[in-house]
Short mmCIF file of C-alpha atoms in Angstrom, two decimals:
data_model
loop_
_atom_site.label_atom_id
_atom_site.label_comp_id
_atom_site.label_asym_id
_atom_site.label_seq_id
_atom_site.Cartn_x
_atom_site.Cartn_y
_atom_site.Cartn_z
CA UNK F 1 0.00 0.00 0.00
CA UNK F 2 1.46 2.72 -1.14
CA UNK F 3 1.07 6.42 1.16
CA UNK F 4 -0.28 9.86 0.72
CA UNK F 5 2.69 12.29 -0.34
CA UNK F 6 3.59 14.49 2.85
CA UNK F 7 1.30 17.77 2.76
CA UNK F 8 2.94 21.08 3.23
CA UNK F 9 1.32 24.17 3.40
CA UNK F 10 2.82 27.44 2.10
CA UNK F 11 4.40 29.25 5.34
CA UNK F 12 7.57 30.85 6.14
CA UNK F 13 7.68 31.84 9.66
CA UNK F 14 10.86 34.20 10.77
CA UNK F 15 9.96 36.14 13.45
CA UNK F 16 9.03 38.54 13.84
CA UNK F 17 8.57 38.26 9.48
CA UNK F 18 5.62 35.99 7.93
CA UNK F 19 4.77 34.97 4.78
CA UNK F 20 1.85 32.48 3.80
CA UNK F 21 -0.08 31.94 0.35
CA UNK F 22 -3.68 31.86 0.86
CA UNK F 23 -6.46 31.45 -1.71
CA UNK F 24 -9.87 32.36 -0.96
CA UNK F 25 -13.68 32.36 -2.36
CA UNK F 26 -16.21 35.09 -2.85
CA UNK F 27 -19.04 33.12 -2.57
CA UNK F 28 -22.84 34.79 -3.05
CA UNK F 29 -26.07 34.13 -1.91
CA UNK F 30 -29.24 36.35 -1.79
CA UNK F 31 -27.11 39.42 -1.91
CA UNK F 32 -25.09 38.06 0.82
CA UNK F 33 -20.85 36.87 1.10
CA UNK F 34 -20.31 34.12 3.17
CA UNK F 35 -17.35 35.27 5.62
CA UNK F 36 -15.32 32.56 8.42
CA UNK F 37 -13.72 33.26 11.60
CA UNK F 38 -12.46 30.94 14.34
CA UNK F 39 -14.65 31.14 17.39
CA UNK F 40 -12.99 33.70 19.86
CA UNK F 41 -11.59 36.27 16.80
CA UNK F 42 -13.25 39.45 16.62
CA UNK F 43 -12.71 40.12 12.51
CA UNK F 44 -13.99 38.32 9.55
CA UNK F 45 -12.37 36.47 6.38
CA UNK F 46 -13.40 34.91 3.26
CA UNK F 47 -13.59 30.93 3.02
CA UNK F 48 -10.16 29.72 2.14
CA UNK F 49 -7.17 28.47 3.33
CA UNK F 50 -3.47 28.01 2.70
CA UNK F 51 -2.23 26.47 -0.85
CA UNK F 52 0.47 23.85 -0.55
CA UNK F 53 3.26 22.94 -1.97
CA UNK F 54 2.71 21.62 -5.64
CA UNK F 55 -1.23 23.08 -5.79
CA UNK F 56 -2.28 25.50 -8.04
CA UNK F 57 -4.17 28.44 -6.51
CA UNK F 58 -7.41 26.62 -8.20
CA UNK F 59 -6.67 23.54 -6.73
CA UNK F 60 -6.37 25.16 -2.97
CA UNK F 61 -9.93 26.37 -3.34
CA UNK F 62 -11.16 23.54 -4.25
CA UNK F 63 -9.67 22.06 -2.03
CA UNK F 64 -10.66 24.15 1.08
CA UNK F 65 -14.27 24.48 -0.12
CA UNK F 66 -14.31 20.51 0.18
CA UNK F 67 -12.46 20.47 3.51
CA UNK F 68 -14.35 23.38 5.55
CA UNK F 69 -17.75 23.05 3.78
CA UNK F 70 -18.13 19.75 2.69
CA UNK F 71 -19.28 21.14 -0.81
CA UNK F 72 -18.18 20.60 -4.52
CA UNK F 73 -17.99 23.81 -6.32
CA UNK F 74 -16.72 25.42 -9.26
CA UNK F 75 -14.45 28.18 -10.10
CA UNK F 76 -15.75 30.49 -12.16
CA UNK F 77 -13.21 32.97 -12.27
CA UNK F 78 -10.00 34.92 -10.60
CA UNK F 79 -11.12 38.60 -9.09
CA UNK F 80 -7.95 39.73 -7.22
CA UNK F 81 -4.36 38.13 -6.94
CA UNK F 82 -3.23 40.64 -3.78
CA UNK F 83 -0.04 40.96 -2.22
CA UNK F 84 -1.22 41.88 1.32
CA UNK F 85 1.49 43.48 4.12
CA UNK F 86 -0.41 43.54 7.38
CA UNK F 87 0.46 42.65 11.16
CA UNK F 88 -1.09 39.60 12.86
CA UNK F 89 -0.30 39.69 16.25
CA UNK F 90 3.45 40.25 17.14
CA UNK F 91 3.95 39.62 13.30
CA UNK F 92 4.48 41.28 9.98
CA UNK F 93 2.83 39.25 7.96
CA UNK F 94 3.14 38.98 3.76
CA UNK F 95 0.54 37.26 2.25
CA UNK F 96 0.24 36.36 -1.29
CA UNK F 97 -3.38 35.93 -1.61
CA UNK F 98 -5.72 34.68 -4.29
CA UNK F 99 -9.33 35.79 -4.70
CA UNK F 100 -11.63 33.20 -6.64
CA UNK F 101 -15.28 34.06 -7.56
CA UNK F 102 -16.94 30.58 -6.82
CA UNK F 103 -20.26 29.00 -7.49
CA UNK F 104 -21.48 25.62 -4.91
CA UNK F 105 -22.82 23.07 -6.56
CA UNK F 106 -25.20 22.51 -3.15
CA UNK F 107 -25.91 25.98 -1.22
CA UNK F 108 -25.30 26.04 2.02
CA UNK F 109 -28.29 27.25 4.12
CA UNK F 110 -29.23 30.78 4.26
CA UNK F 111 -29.82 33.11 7.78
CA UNK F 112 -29.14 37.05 7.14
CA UNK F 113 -27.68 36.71 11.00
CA UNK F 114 -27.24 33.65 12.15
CA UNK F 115 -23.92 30.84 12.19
CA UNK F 116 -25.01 28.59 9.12
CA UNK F 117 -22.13 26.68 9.33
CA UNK F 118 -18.84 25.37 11.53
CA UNK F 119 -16.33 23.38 11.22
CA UNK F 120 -13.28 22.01 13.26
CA UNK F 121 -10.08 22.72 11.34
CA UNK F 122 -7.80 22.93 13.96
CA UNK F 123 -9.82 25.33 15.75
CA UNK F 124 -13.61 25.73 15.96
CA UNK F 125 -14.35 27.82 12.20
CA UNK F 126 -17.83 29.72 12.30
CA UNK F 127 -19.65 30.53 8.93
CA UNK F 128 -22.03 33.20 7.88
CA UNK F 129 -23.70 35.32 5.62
CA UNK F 130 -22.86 39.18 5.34
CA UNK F 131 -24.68 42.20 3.28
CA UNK F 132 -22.58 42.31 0.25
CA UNK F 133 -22.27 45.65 0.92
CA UNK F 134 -19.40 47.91 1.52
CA UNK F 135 -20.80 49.34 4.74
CA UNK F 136 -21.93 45.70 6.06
CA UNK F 137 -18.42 43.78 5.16
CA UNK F 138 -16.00 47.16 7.28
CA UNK F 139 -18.51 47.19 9.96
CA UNK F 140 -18.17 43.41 10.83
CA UNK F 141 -14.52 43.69 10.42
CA UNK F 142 -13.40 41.99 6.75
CA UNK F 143 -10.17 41.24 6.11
CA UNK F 144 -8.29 42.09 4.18
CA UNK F 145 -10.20 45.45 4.06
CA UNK F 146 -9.60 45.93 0.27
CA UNK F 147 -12.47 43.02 -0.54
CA UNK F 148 -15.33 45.25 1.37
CA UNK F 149 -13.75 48.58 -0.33
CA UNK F 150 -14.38 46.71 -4.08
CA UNK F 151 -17.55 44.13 -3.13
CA UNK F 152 -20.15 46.33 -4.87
CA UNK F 153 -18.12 46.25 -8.13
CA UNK F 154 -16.00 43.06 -8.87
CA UNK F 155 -13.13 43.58 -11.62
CA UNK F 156 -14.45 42.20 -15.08
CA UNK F 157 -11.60 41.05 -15.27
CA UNK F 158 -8.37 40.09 -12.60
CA UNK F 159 -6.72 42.35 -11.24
CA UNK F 160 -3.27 42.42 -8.91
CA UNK F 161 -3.07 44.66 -6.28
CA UNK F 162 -0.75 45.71 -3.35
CA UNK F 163 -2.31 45.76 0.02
CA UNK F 164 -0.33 47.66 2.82
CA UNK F 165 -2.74 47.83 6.08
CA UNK F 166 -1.58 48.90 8.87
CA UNK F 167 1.62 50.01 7.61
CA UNK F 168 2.63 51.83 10.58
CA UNK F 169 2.38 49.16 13.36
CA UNK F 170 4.16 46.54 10.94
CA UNK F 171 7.35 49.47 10.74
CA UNK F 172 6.84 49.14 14.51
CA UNK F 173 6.82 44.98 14.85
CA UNK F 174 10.20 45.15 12.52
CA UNK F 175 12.15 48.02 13.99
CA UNK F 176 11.72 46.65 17.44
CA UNK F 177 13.50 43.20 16.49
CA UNK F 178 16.44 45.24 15.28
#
């Protein structure tokens, strides 16, 4: 019987520097994005996850769709490739992200408020639906920001962009290791 390859996930940890590759899905319902957070955090993401080594981007979301939501979906087309600089706790984090416009095969059920979804991945993951509205997505704390600033107009085609949030606090995080 031959084994599964080793999986590694894209992640370069040198403190108080981090870099990860995430891909992630704008998925809509009834005017609404479904966001994930792990129970306890205070802001919002897209579904998604880390790609690993040897995946294309398209093969991470697919992957992660099937993994967190127990779903088949399809891809229907790139929005954003993003190179994001932000700080994530003691960490100045560089993320090369991947935005995906995706379509379920199966929805997932619908609540304009309420958890419709969760999943242990590590730690407890919490889904829901949001307004896909700019004003819905900052107040319930998106991230990266840039997604809530462009919801109510998605690129016809994909676009790259260069995300610095935060800037000042990750100067901070590196100039104190120094």
């Amino acid at each position: 019987m031959t084994s599964a390859p080793e999986r590694h996930m894209i992640r370069l940890e040198r403190k108080p520097q981090l870099f990860s590759m995430r891909v992630a899905a704008l998925i809509f319902q009834n005017d609404h994005v479904l966001v994930q957070r792990g129970v306890g955090d205070s802001y919002w993401a897209l579904p998604g996850g880390r790609a690993e080594i040897g995946e294309s981007s398209e093969e991470t979301i697919i992957r992660e769709i099937g993994e967190e939501l127990d779903r088949d979906c399809s891809v229907e087309r790139l929005l954003w490739s993003a190179e994001n600089f932000f700080t994530f706790g003691k960490y100045a984090a560089h993320e090369l992200g991947f935005y995906y416009l995706i379509s379920l095969h199966q929805p997932l059920p619908f609540h304009e408020s309420d958890i419709v979804h969760r999943v242990l991945d590590g730690v407890e993951v919490e889904f829901r639906w949001l307004a896909a509205q700019r004003a819905a997505l900052l107040q319930n704390d998106l991230r990266p920001r840039f997604i809530a600033e462009r919801i109510e107009a998605l690129p016809p085609l994909h676009a790259h962009l260069i995300v610095r949030e935060g800037r000042a606090r990750v100067a901070k995080i590196l100039k104190e290791t120094l």
